């Protein structure tokens, strides 16, 4: 959710409507600085009550009752051997327990047991170490140490395993007479492990080739002297019509890497289920969202998360990531979790941006923007002045965002100079954004976090919350500066936000065909990537690994041609389907149709394939009454039908429906698009499973050609395609001739 929740938007709209007409006119024409100056006093006391009520729907604190619920659910599913789900539930339980408590140590120990059954031995060892460091009860330690020894044994670390068994023997001996069934079980396990170690020592396994032993060819890369992270095949240009933009300075081949950039800032999108609809809803939700699956700092996929020490929301892939996040920004954000979830991802990105930049740099650039306000609010004059600069190093130096040496770096200065397009936003939207950032800054001030925000104390020191007498309703001058920068960033994000996407499996996980689609994982600022202008016919493709973006050419780009990026994801460009109905009516019918499709997919997950087919066919018939045959949703339904038939093992039917989906995808995205590559990947799996060898091999080749350009030759999908091709090539000649 990019913008605040609907109730806060409606509250802001009512506040705007209640203003005197003269004040509304002044705010509509005001600069960002004057908007903050005029608007700071407009956040009425009742707003705090509204936000407190809304924040209760986005709980982010630690709740002992929640910890018990998740731990018991984890135990229940562990008993049913659903180890993957149990791991996630134990992670949820740990996030609600205070650090250093026996309860959190039990969560880590229980999770280590589930990880052991999943054969994730390295991660299991990490959890055992966490359990010990958090004070795991001494009486329960032998069982966990035996698990540790077994992990070490499976990993071939025989001496470490033997040393651990010695520790276990000593602990058991210290307990005195061992007559209880638990002790007898431990002794039996201990004896079995000693035998295994002896066998391994006498019969060592041959050394296996590891990933580190395989040297992959590194791509030839010559970095640009003027644009950080960009290839030397690009140049930064500026003109009045297009503003800043990147142009090919030499001929570029398809698949060639053009840019590798780390996000200046990114914020994980929490998922809609984080927000409860009313107070009667249960708080303890077992549904899984991105907030549970990915590290909140580096966006790596989580298996066994490390919880924040102060809130239940933030989760990390390692203690190192948790410590870095705390030092850089989370010590300030931690107590504001519910408020930031309520005010939306854009507000959160705006806050994190200024925290990462630091007050000194924010203050410098805000002051500079006041000197340049006339140009900022008269874009034509600014463009004219810049476009008259000669195309030399001096001219590059005058392009906004470049440093004194004429270099455009992925820095806060570059972020600050992204255009907010303040004049293009509605006054109501600017007012909403202003109220939101002021609400955040007032909360910081009231929580005693101002000094931390202004980098005036180390992470170990916390200001005590100020009393009512110490806190006035007025923001300090420093926090007004931070609020002004945050307002600028919220407006910038409307046209400069970059969605970090990840390919996620949809549908049943046990399907013979892996159905993947791009899902928005986080929202970020990429200053260099933001230089690319939009086109519905882009000539590049963007892929992500964690917080890093890689831009590759998707087609030949001749020297002198501009580099274009398509900002929208999967949007229909066919307006014919809306001719006979109003936009509002069309929207309602689309929502109803999507709900029916969702129900059909739920039937598929419940293994009711025949009912799912009937419902999808009915959806197709209903959609035909108001959507054009080439609408993307028509293609999605064909895709879902293919998925159902594949589940039933009816490969020819599945291929027929997927081929119809591919025709629609090609019409919208082009024959060489990444979307086309993903669809061909699915078709290759269906043809492979149906032993349609010649068709599968040709489809694999097409998918490889497209995906290697967009995702690189080392992507998991390329590797899977190569494995399928090898398998098909090794089939007996008699089978190949029949197919």
XYZ file of C-alpha atoms in Angstrom:
739
model
C 0.000 0.000 0.000
C 1.843 3.080 -1.252
C -0.491 5.725 0.197
C -2.074 5.960 3.669
C -5.072 3.821 4.596
C -8.411 4.974 3.237
C -9.702 6.332 6.572
C -6.720 8.673 6.918
C -7.142 9.833 3.323
C -10.815 10.600 4.015
C -9.904 12.454 7.222
C -7.372 14.581 5.309
C -9.989 15.300 2.629
C -12.457 16.508 5.278
C -9.776 18.731 6.839
C -8.989 20.203 3.427
C -12.653 20.891 2.687
C -13.054 22.626 6.071
C -10.255 25.142 5.387
C -11.038 28.729 4.481
C -11.008 29.196 0.672
C -8.234 31.780 0.935
C -6.015 29.373 2.883
C -6.691 26.601 0.367
C -5.579 28.925 -2.426
C -2.393 29.842 -0.556
C -1.574 26.184 0.106
C -2.269 25.219 -3.499
C 0.231 27.807 -4.773
C 2.804 27.422 -1.977
C 6.327 26.061 -2.306
C 7.195 22.956 -0.289
C 8.803 25.177 2.354
C 5.722 27.381 2.657
C 3.395 24.361 2.597
C 5.127 23.045 5.737
C 5.175 26.493 7.353
C 1.459 27.002 6.737
C 0.392 23.422 7.343
C 2.222 22.425 10.534
C -0.491 23.949 12.682
C -3.291 22.307 10.693
C -2.767 18.857 12.242
C -5.482 19.184 14.877
C -5.484 17.306 18.231
C -8.297 15.089 16.939
C -5.886 13.771 14.270
C -3.817 12.075 16.968
C -6.925 10.214 18.172
C -7.759 9.167 14.592
C -4.239 7.833 14.066
C -4.197 5.996 17.403
C -7.410 4.211 16.429
C -6.058 3.326 12.975
C -2.723 2.168 14.414
C -4.528 -0.449 16.486
C -5.323 -2.153 13.177
C -1.604 -2.483 12.376
C -0.082 -3.979 15.548
C 3.716 -4.008 15.554
C 4.546 -4.410 19.255
C 5.548 -7.565 21.103
C 2.571 -9.466 22.520
C 3.089 -12.472 24.872
C -0.356 -13.826 23.934
C 0.610 -13.798 20.261
C 3.880 -15.582 21.060
C 1.977 -18.371 22.832
C -0.503 -18.675 19.967
C 2.170 -18.952 17.259
C 4.315 -21.327 19.325
C 1.363 -23.663 19.961
C 0.385 -23.531 16.269
C 3.989 -24.327 15.372
C 3.989 -27.309 17.748
C 0.713 -28.552 16.263
C 1.986 -28.405 12.682
C 5.369 -29.839 13.668
C 3.481 -32.825 15.045
C 1.768 -33.185 11.668
C 5.200 -33.024 9.953
C 4.476 -29.713 8.229
C 7.989 -28.561 9.015
C 8.178 -25.595 6.628
C 5.019 -24.035 8.046
C 6.202 -24.815 11.587
C 9.426 -22.872 10.915
C 7.429 -19.775 9.922
C 5.173 -20.037 12.972
C 8.110 -20.410 15.357
C 9.627 -17.332 13.683
C 6.403 -15.430 14.363
C 6.463 -16.584 17.977
C 10.100 -15.482 18.398
C 9.271 -12.032 17.003
C 6.813 -11.490 19.881
C 9.124 -12.672 22.685
C 11.512 -10.304 24.516
C 15.198 -10.905 23.665
C 17.198 -12.886 26.193
C 14.127 -14.604 27.638
C 13.776 -18.381 28.160
C 10.665 -18.207 25.964
C 12.508 -16.881 22.919
C 15.237 -19.491 23.412
C 12.558 -22.208 23.282
C 11.247 -20.733 20.008
C 14.729 -20.965 18.471
C 15.238 -24.518 19.799
C 11.868 -25.657 18.426
C 12.633 -24.021 15.090
C 15.990 -25.803 14.972
C 14.122 -29.127 15.257
C 11.935 -28.263 12.248
C 14.989 -27.108 10.288
C 16.746 -30.379 11.094
C 13.868 -32.335 9.561
C 14.108 -30.082 6.492
C 17.824 -31.042 6.329
C 18.874 -27.407 6.614
C 21.740 -28.288 8.909
C 23.753 -25.056 8.766
C 20.708 -22.947 9.631
C 19.738 -25.460 12.301
C 23.151 -24.947 13.950
C 22.628 -21.180 13.887
C 19.299 -21.564 15.692
C 20.836 -23.874 18.297
C 23.495 -21.213 18.947
C 20.739 -18.593 19.274
C 18.851 -20.782 21.740
C 21.994 -21.162 23.868
C 22.835 -17.457 23.746
C 19.308 -16.511 24.857
C 19.470 -18.730 27.968
C 17.947 -22.047 26.893
C 17.023 -24.010 30.062
C 19.943 -26.167 31.187
C 17.750 -29.219 31.882
C 16.671 -29.290 28.202
C 20.116 -28.653 26.739
C 21.294 -32.282 26.187
C 18.541 -32.945 23.637
C 19.440 -29.808 21.666
C 23.167 -30.617 21.826
C 22.505 -34.088 20.438
C 20.722 -32.405 17.535
C 23.774 -30.182 17.117
C 26.074 -33.216 17.034
C 23.875 -34.888 14.425
C 23.959 -31.742 12.249
C 27.751 -31.613 12.492
C 27.896 -35.299 11.598
C 25.713 -34.763 8.507
C 27.959 -31.872 7.478
C 31.068 -34.049 7.789
C 32.511 -32.084 10.730
C 33.416 -35.202 12.683
C 35.725 -33.704 15.315
C 33.187 -30.980 16.153
C 30.480 -33.636 16.424
C 32.673 -35.749 18.759
C 33.445 -32.714 20.929
C 29.740 -31.907 21.215
C 28.961 -35.498 22.255
C 31.575 -35.217 25.012
C 29.784 -32.120 26.320
C 26.467 -34.027 26.249
C 27.979 -36.993 28.153
C 29.303 -34.677 30.845
C 25.943 -32.924 31.222
C 24.034 -36.208 31.470
C 26.525 -37.534 34.018
C 26.132 -34.418 36.159
C 22.394 -35.099 36.454
C 23.133 -38.143 38.631
C 21.256 -41.453 38.399
C 19.728 -41.752 34.938
C 16.578 -43.813 35.323
C 13.971 -41.608 33.659
C 12.711 -42.537 30.146
C 14.029 -39.197 28.862
C 17.549 -39.972 30.077
C 17.415 -43.482 28.639
C 16.327 -42.062 25.248
C 19.191 -39.559 25.318
C 21.729 -42.281 26.152
C 20.440 -44.428 23.303
C 20.701 -41.502 20.872
C 24.178 -40.721 22.174
C 25.298 -44.298 21.584
C 23.904 -44.297 18.035
C 25.688 -41.062 17.156
C 29.029 -42.369 18.490
C 28.682 -45.404 16.225
C 27.920 -43.164 13.233
C 30.985 -41.010 13.912
C 33.162 -44.126 14.127
C 31.806 -45.402 10.790
C 32.352 -42.028 9.099
C 35.943 -41.840 10.354
C 36.725 -45.255 8.861
C 34.893 -44.602 5.572
C 35.399 -40.934 4.643
C 33.213 -39.663 1.819
C 34.892 -38.427 -1.365
C 35.260 -34.685 -1.554
C 32.407 -33.047 -3.431
C 32.738 -30.205 -5.824
C 31.243 -27.100 -4.295
C 29.790 -24.056 -5.940
C 32.929 -22.171 -4.962
C 34.996 -24.636 -7.024
C 33.084 -23.755 -10.164
C 34.355 -20.493 -11.598
C 31.683 -18.774 -13.601
C 32.644 -16.517 -16.393
C 32.348 -12.923 -15.307
C 30.780 -10.504 -17.700
C 33.046 -7.964 -19.334
C 32.200 -4.658 -17.692
C 33.674 -1.217 -18.162
C 32.162 1.279 -15.753
C 31.192 4.785 -16.797
C 33.421 7.605 -15.487
C 30.489 10.001 -15.089
C 27.513 7.818 -14.046
C 27.976 5.498 -11.078
C 27.088 1.873 -11.773
C 26.477 2.527 -15.476
C 28.247 0.988 -18.443
C 30.654 3.084 -20.475
C 28.233 2.564 -23.402
C 25.873 5.181 -21.885
C 25.986 8.960 -21.615
C 23.920 11.440 -19.593
C 22.124 14.085 -21.650
C 19.687 16.912 -20.943
C 17.220 18.845 -23.060
C 14.074 20.869 -22.484
C 11.611 18.261 -23.730
C 13.019 15.115 -22.136
C 14.867 16.489 -19.107
C 17.687 14.253 -17.888
C 17.987 11.026 -19.841
C 20.460 8.313 -20.823
C 21.567 7.733 -24.402
C 23.605 4.947 -26.015
C 27.075 6.292 -26.782
C 27.840 3.201 -28.889
C 25.951 0.323 -30.472
C 24.532 -2.018 -27.814
C 23.692 -5.710 -28.249
C 20.678 -7.533 -26.741
C 21.477 -8.904 -23.287
C 24.315 -6.442 -22.693
C 24.391 -5.099 -19.117
C 23.898 -1.344 -18.998
C 23.508 -0.568 -15.284
C 24.137 -2.231 -11.928
C 22.815 -0.135 -9.060
C 22.133 -0.656 -5.357
C 18.976 1.077 -4.124
C 19.728 4.232 -2.136
C 16.788 3.252 0.057
C 14.197 0.495 -0.020
C 11.207 -0.425 2.137
C 9.551 -3.827 2.081
C 5.878 -3.770 1.075
C 4.096 -5.372 4.040
C 1.112 -6.964 2.291
C -2.554 -6.156 2.772
C -3.171 -8.760 5.497
C -0.992 -6.744 7.888
C -3.909 -4.328 8.251
C -6.927 -5.574 10.178
C -10.338 -4.453 8.976
C -11.941 -3.921 12.380
C -11.291 -4.412 16.071
C -13.294 -7.642 16.183
C -10.846 -9.420 13.866
C -8.290 -11.694 15.470
C -4.877 -10.091 15.716
C -3.002 -13.357 15.393
C -2.983 -13.972 11.663
C -1.259 -17.094 10.299
C -1.324 -15.862 6.702
C 2.135 -15.360 5.227
C 3.124 -12.035 3.647
C 6.318 -10.605 2.198
C 7.045 -9.187 5.654
C 7.501 -12.801 6.845
C 9.375 -14.098 3.795
C 12.092 -11.512 3.126
C 14.761 -9.684 5.116
C 13.571 -6.166 5.923
C 17.002 -4.727 5.129
C 18.651 -6.646 2.268
C 15.467 -8.338 0.890
C 17.055 -11.793 0.852
C 14.579 -14.630 1.217
C 14.163 -15.711 4.836
C 14.280 -19.216 6.180
C 14.981 -18.637 9.888
C 14.534 -14.951 10.638
C 16.262 -12.893 13.322
C 13.607 -10.728 15.018
C 14.005 -7.090 15.993
C 14.717 -6.635 19.694
C 12.049 -3.937 20.034
C 9.114 -4.729 17.701
C 7.383 -7.776 16.246
C 7.327 -6.482 12.657
C 10.943 -6.161 11.478
C 12.704 -9.438 10.665
C 16.182 -10.020 9.244
C 18.231 -12.732 7.573
C 21.075 -12.446 10.103
C 22.135 -10.648 13.267
C 24.507 -8.601 11.107
C 21.621 -7.265 9.000
C 19.591 -6.577 12.156
C 22.472 -4.620 13.707
C 23.100 -2.583 10.532
C 19.409 -1.726 10.154
C 19.271 -0.652 13.808
C 22.307 1.575 13.446
C 21.206 3.177 10.181
C 17.489 3.769 10.719
C 15.508 1.190 12.680
C 16.350 2.528 16.133
C 14.224 5.510 15.076
C 11.553 3.598 13.151
C 11.092 0.769 15.679
C 8.518 2.420 17.946
C 6.728 3.942 14.916
C 5.919 0.612 13.245
C 2.120 0.815 13.497
C 2.084 4.463 12.393
C 4.262 3.783 9.344
C 2.114 0.807 8.324
C -0.935 3.082 8.591
C 0.567 5.958 6.603
C 1.804 3.756 3.764
C 5.042 2.725 2.093
C 5.703 6.125 0.450
C 5.717 7.862 3.833
C 7.968 5.132 5.203
C 10.399 5.465 2.280
C 10.457 9.241 2.803
C 11.386 8.844 6.481
C 14.037 6.202 5.846
C 15.557 8.317 3.072
C 16.236 11.270 5.381
C 17.475 8.962 8.155
C 20.005 7.362 5.800
C 21.097 10.733 4.437
C 21.629 12.286 7.866
C 20.446 15.661 9.091
C 23.530 17.601 7.948
C 23.111 16.581 4.294
C 19.324 16.974 4.391
C 19.644 20.457 5.890
C 22.254 21.505 3.313
C 20.114 20.489 0.363
C 16.865 21.874 1.790
C 18.574 25.247 2.293
C 19.922 25.072 -1.252
C 16.423 24.359 -2.573
C 15.145 27.556 -0.939
C 17.695 29.548 -2.932
C 16.553 27.764 -6.083
C 12.806 27.878 -5.365
C 11.953 30.050 -8.350
C 13.465 27.566 -10.755
C 11.981 24.599 -8.890
C 8.474 26.004 -9.338
C 9.074 27.214 -12.863
C 10.274 24.054 -14.624
C 10.285 25.667 -18.057
C 12.688 28.392 -16.956
C 14.871 25.815 -15.266
C 14.943 23.550 -18.305
C 15.734 26.497 -20.563
C 18.688 27.543 -18.387
C 20.030 23.999 -18.245
C 19.485 23.240 -21.921
C 21.507 26.306 -22.874
C 24.570 24.875 -21.103
C 27.177 23.451 -23.527
C 27.459 19.667 -23.773
C 30.803 19.529 -21.989
C 32.026 18.609 -18.539
C 30.902 22.048 -17.377
C 27.481 21.418 -18.917
C 27.190 18.041 -17.214
C 28.134 19.699 -13.938
C 25.087 21.967 -14.230
C 22.662 19.031 -14.594
C 20.729 18.601 -11.328
C 22.081 15.777 -9.198
C 25.636 15.934 -10.541
C 28.461 16.773 -8.144
C 31.097 19.464 -8.647
C 33.103 17.086 -10.843
C 30.167 16.542 -13.178
C 29.570 12.983 -11.929
C 26.078 11.618 -11.382
C 26.319 9.272 -8.407
C 23.800 7.097 -6.590
C 23.756 9.542 -3.680
C 21.296 11.524 -1.584
C 22.082 14.592 -3.694
C 20.880 12.682 -6.752
C 17.743 11.514 -4.898
C 16.994 15.045 -3.693
C 17.242 16.362 -7.243
C 14.670 13.960 -8.663
C 11.734 16.089 -9.726
C 8.809 16.190 -7.245
C 6.515 17.663 -9.948
C 4.832 19.662 -7.176
C 2.910 21.714 -9.717
C 1.298 18.567 -11.199
C -0.034 17.109 -7.938
C -3.508 18.078 -6.823
C -3.641 20.440 -3.814
C -5.596 17.767 -1.914
C -2.854 15.185 -2.492
C -0.119 17.569 -1.371
C -2.180 18.351 1.734
C -2.534 14.611 2.518
C 1.217 14.090 2.155
C 1.950 17.158 4.296
C -0.355 15.982 7.124
C 1.250 12.524 6.997
C 4.866 13.685 7.297
C 3.952 16.188 10.020
C 2.218 13.366 11.937
C 5.398 11.263 11.745
C 7.645 14.127 12.858
C 5.333 15.014 15.765
C 5.410 11.395 16.870
C 9.221 11.461 16.738
C 9.274 14.606 18.844
C 6.774 13.275 21.401
C 8.662 9.955 21.689
C 11.900 11.789 22.487
C 13.591 10.587 19.284
C 14.471 13.995 17.856
C 18.109 13.830 18.954
C 18.504 10.387 17.335
C 16.949 11.679 14.098
C 19.352 14.616 14.053
C 22.340 12.272 14.609
C 23.167 13.923 17.912
C 23.620 10.693 19.890
C 24.934 7.175 19.396
C 22.684 4.172 18.933
C 23.224 3.079 22.531
C 21.697 6.273 23.932
C 17.964 6.813 23.915
C 16.195 10.012 24.829
C 13.508 9.592 27.451
C 10.053 10.489 26.127
C 9.296 14.102 26.887
C 6.514 14.971 29.293
C 3.497 16.978 28.203
C 5.023 20.088 29.751
C 8.213 19.687 27.726
C 6.416 19.022 24.418
C 4.598 21.791 22.607
C 2.433 21.276 19.553
C 4.985 23.098 17.410
C 7.681 21.148 15.571
C 11.269 22.196 16.197
C 13.011 24.015 13.293
C 15.183 20.922 12.678
C 12.208 18.575 12.439
C 10.474 21.032 10.102
C 13.515 20.734 7.839
C 13.261 16.933 7.954
C 9.497 17.146 7.316
C 10.044 19.370 4.288
C 12.507 16.886 2.813
C 10.096 14.019 3.543
C 7.267 15.879 1.799
C 9.506 16.349 -1.220
C 10.308 12.629 -1.282
C 6.663 11.575 -0.962
C 5.824 13.682 -4.014
C 8.880 12.403 -5.901
C 7.815 8.809 -5.324
C 4.636 9.245 -7.398
C 6.740 9.205 -10.560
C 10.211 8.084 -9.386
C 9.423 5.100 -7.154
C 10.848 1.849 -8.478
C 9.104 -1.407 -7.615
C 11.580 -4.115 -6.670
C 9.945 -7.292 -7.950
C 10.586 -10.961 -7.371
C 9.295 -14.004 -9.211
C 7.009 -15.916 -6.825
C 5.267 -19.208 -7.322
C 1.484 -19.001 -7.426
C -0.989 -21.782 -6.964
C -0.265 -25.208 -5.545
C 3.335 -25.862 -4.590
C 3.089 -29.563 -5.557
C 2.076 -28.864 -9.159
C 4.120 -30.449 -11.957
C 4.272 -27.008 -13.589
C 5.856 -24.162 -11.642
C 3.679 -21.095 -12.204
C 5.623 -17.930 -11.389
C 4.674 -14.277 -11.699
C 6.382 -10.999 -10.777
C 5.291 -9.704 -7.369
C 6.066 -6.267 -5.921
C 8.445 -6.899 -3.030
C 9.604 -3.407 -2.069
C 9.536 0.250 -3.082
C 12.855 1.979 -3.613
C 14.756 5.005 -4.862
C 17.301 4.169 -7.589
C 18.732 7.584 -8.570
C 20.464 6.374 -11.760
C 17.651 4.055 -12.862
C 15.271 7.013 -12.393
C 17.079 8.816 -15.227
C 15.353 6.483 -17.709
C 12.245 7.953 -19.292
C 9.099 5.899 -19.775
C 8.042 4.234 -22.990
C 5.357 1.650 -23.706
C 7.956 0.106 -26.038
C 11.049 -0.117 -23.794
C 14.423 -1.242 -25.080
C 15.703 -2.546 -21.728
C 14.697 -5.054 -19.067
C 15.231 -4.683 -15.315
C 15.894 -7.584 -12.936
C 16.574 -7.562 -9.203
C 18.728 -9.454 -6.748
C 17.989 -8.291 -3.230
C 18.258 -4.489 -3.270
C 20.360 -4.421 -6.456
C 18.940 -3.669 -9.913
C 20.506 -4.848 -13.152
C 19.468 -3.245 -16.440
C 20.056 -5.156 -19.687
C 19.326 -4.265 -23.288
C 16.307 -6.216 -24.515
C 16.974 -5.442 -28.185
C 19.715 -3.913 -30.327
C 20.171 -0.224 -29.413
C 22.045 1.861 -31.980
C 24.385 4.617 -30.892
C 22.502 7.850 -30.193
C 19.192 6.182 -29.252
C 17.638 6.987 -25.869
C 17.340 4.223 -23.256
C 13.680 3.655 -22.310
C 12.068 1.850 -19.374
C 8.418 0.788 -19.017
C 7.197 1.897 -15.589
C 3.858 0.039 -15.574
C 3.500 -3.670 -14.886
C 0.930 -5.778 -16.757
C -1.543 -2.996 -17.588
C -4.025 -3.286 -20.416
C -3.459 -0.897 -23.314
C -6.606 -1.956 -25.155
C -9.294 0.666 -24.516
C -11.888 -0.989 -26.756
C -13.179 -3.097 -23.866
C -14.412 0.038 -22.049
C -16.395 1.569 -24.893
C -19.845 0.228 -24.034
C -19.756 0.723 -20.230
C -18.811 3.499 -17.856
C -15.393 3.399 -16.198
C -16.997 2.900 -12.761
C -19.203 0.055 -13.985
C -16.239 -1.590 -15.709
C -14.220 -1.349 -12.513
C -16.953 -3.094 -10.487
C -17.361 -5.846 -13.066
C -13.623 -6.416 -13.167
C -13.500 -6.682 -9.371
C -16.355 -9.194 -9.364
C -14.642 -11.228 -12.082
C -11.344 -11.249 -10.186
C -13.141 -12.460 -7.048
C -14.658 -15.350 -9.015
C -11.234 -16.247 -10.444
C -9.827 -16.181 -6.907
C -12.536 -18.627 -5.762
C -11.706 -20.928 -8.684
C -8.037 -20.978 -7.647
C -9.065 -21.777 -4.067
C -10.990 -24.774 -5.433
C -7.823 -25.870 -7.229
C -5.815 -25.581 -3.995
C -8.488 -27.729 -2.308
C -7.914 -30.344 -5.043
C -11.365 -29.766 -6.587
C -10.055 -29.456 -10.138
C -13.313 -30.250 -11.937
C -15.172 -27.524 -10.042
C -12.305 -25.106 -10.698
C -12.560 -25.773 -14.453
C -16.330 -25.142 -14.446
C -15.927 -21.867 -12.573
C -13.082 -20.644 -14.818
C -15.057 -21.473 -17.971
C -18.025 -19.517 -16.565
C -15.651 -16.612 -15.792
C -14.473 -16.710 -19.406
C -18.050 -16.570 -20.665
C -18.935 -13.639 -18.360
C -15.752 -11.784 -19.287
C -16.523 -12.148 -22.983
C -19.558 -9.882 -22.472
C -17.507 -6.831 -21.516
C -13.809 -7.497 -22.220
C -12.089 -7.692 -25.572
C -10.645 -11.108 -26.549
C -7.145 -9.657 -26.209
C -7.570 -8.286 -22.681
C -4.820 -9.465 -20.323
C -7.369 -10.908 -17.913
C -8.609 -13.188 -20.698
C -5.032 -14.420 -21.012
C -4.776 -14.948 -17.247
C -7.863 -17.162 -17.301
C -6.353 -19.265 -20.091
C -3.213 -19.495 -17.962
C -5.223 -20.698 -14.942
C -7.067 -23.294 -17.044
C -3.703 -24.571 -18.241
C -2.639 -24.850 -14.601
C -5.734 -26.919 -13.685
C -5.363 -29.292 -16.636
C -1.666 -29.721 -15.803
C -2.663 -30.693 -12.263
C -4.880 -33.405 -13.780
C -2.045 -34.577 -16.035
C -3.959 -33.543 -19.178
C -0.885 -32.064 -20.849
C -2.327 -31.487 -24.341
C -5.295 -29.543 -22.946
C -2.938 -27.571 -20.696
C -0.665 -26.707 -23.631
C -3.629 -25.605 -25.764
C -4.841 -23.117 -23.132
C -1.354 -21.838 -22.376
C -0.681 -21.209 -26.072
C -3.781 -18.956 -26.141
C -2.439 -17.108 -23.099
C 0.921 -16.679 -24.846
C -0.767 -15.095 -27.880
C -2.294 -12.406 -25.620
C 0.957 -11.847 -23.702
C 2.848 -11.447 -26.989
C 0.260 -8.932 -28.242
C 0.670 -6.763 -25.134
C 4.354 -7.160 -24.292
C 6.024 -8.202 -27.540
C 7.676 -11.435 -28.738
C 10.959 -10.752 -26.901
C 9.557 -9.459 -23.589
C 10.415 -10.973 -20.219
C 6.712 -11.760 -19.759
C 6.887 -13.829 -22.951
C 9.937 -15.643 -21.589
C 8.124 -16.629 -18.377
C 5.110 -17.934 -20.316
C 7.328 -19.983 -22.641
C 9.080 -21.396 -19.575
C 5.721 -22.709 -18.317
C 4.844 -24.108 -21.753
C 8.210 -25.888 -21.873
C 7.410 -27.597 -18.545
C 3.993 -28.735 -19.807
C 5.393 -30.096 -23.073
C 8.246 -31.764 -21.160
C 5.833 -33.534 -18.805
C 3.643 -34.553 -21.752
C 6.627 -36.061 -23.648
C 6.017 -33.753 -26.617
C 9.763 -33.856 -27.225
C 10.233 -31.878 -30.446
C 7.783 -29.149 -29.369
C 9.392 -29.021 -25.922
C 12.903 -28.647 -27.348
C 11.897 -25.802 -29.673
C 10.001 -24.055 -26.847
C 12.988 -24.474 -24.509
C 15.223 -22.836 -27.112
C 12.859 -19.849 -27.506
C 12.521 -19.441 -23.732
C 16.310 -19.636 -23.263
C 16.937 -16.979 -25.907
C 14.522 -14.536 -24.246
C 15.267 -15.206 -20.572
C 19.058 -15.132 -21.011
C 18.688 -11.576 -22.348
C 16.457 -10.379 -19.499
C 17.678 -12.432 -16.530
C 21.222 -13.418 -17.454
C 22.578 -16.888 -18.307
C 22.926 -17.937 -14.644
C 19.255 -17.455 -13.662
C 17.453 -20.414 -12.071
C 14.967 -20.612 -14.930
C 17.762 -20.897 -17.514
C 19.347 -23.687 -15.479
C 16.022 -25.543 -15.252
C 15.512 -25.202 -19.001
C 18.985 -26.624 -19.633
C 18.258 -29.564 -17.312
C 15.027 -30.298 -19.221
C 16.876 -30.115 -22.536
C 19.576 -32.515 -21.301
C 16.959 -34.939 -20.012
C 15.041 -34.904 -23.313
C 18.233 -35.311 -25.352
C 19.142 -38.455 -23.378
C 15.835 -40.220 -24.119
C 16.106 -43.427 -26.211
C 16.101 -42.789 -29.964
C 12.919 -44.877 -30.366
C 10.996 -42.423 -28.164
C 12.475 -39.407 -29.946
C 11.416 -40.807 -33.333
C 7.845 -41.416 -32.126
C 7.544 -37.812 -30.944
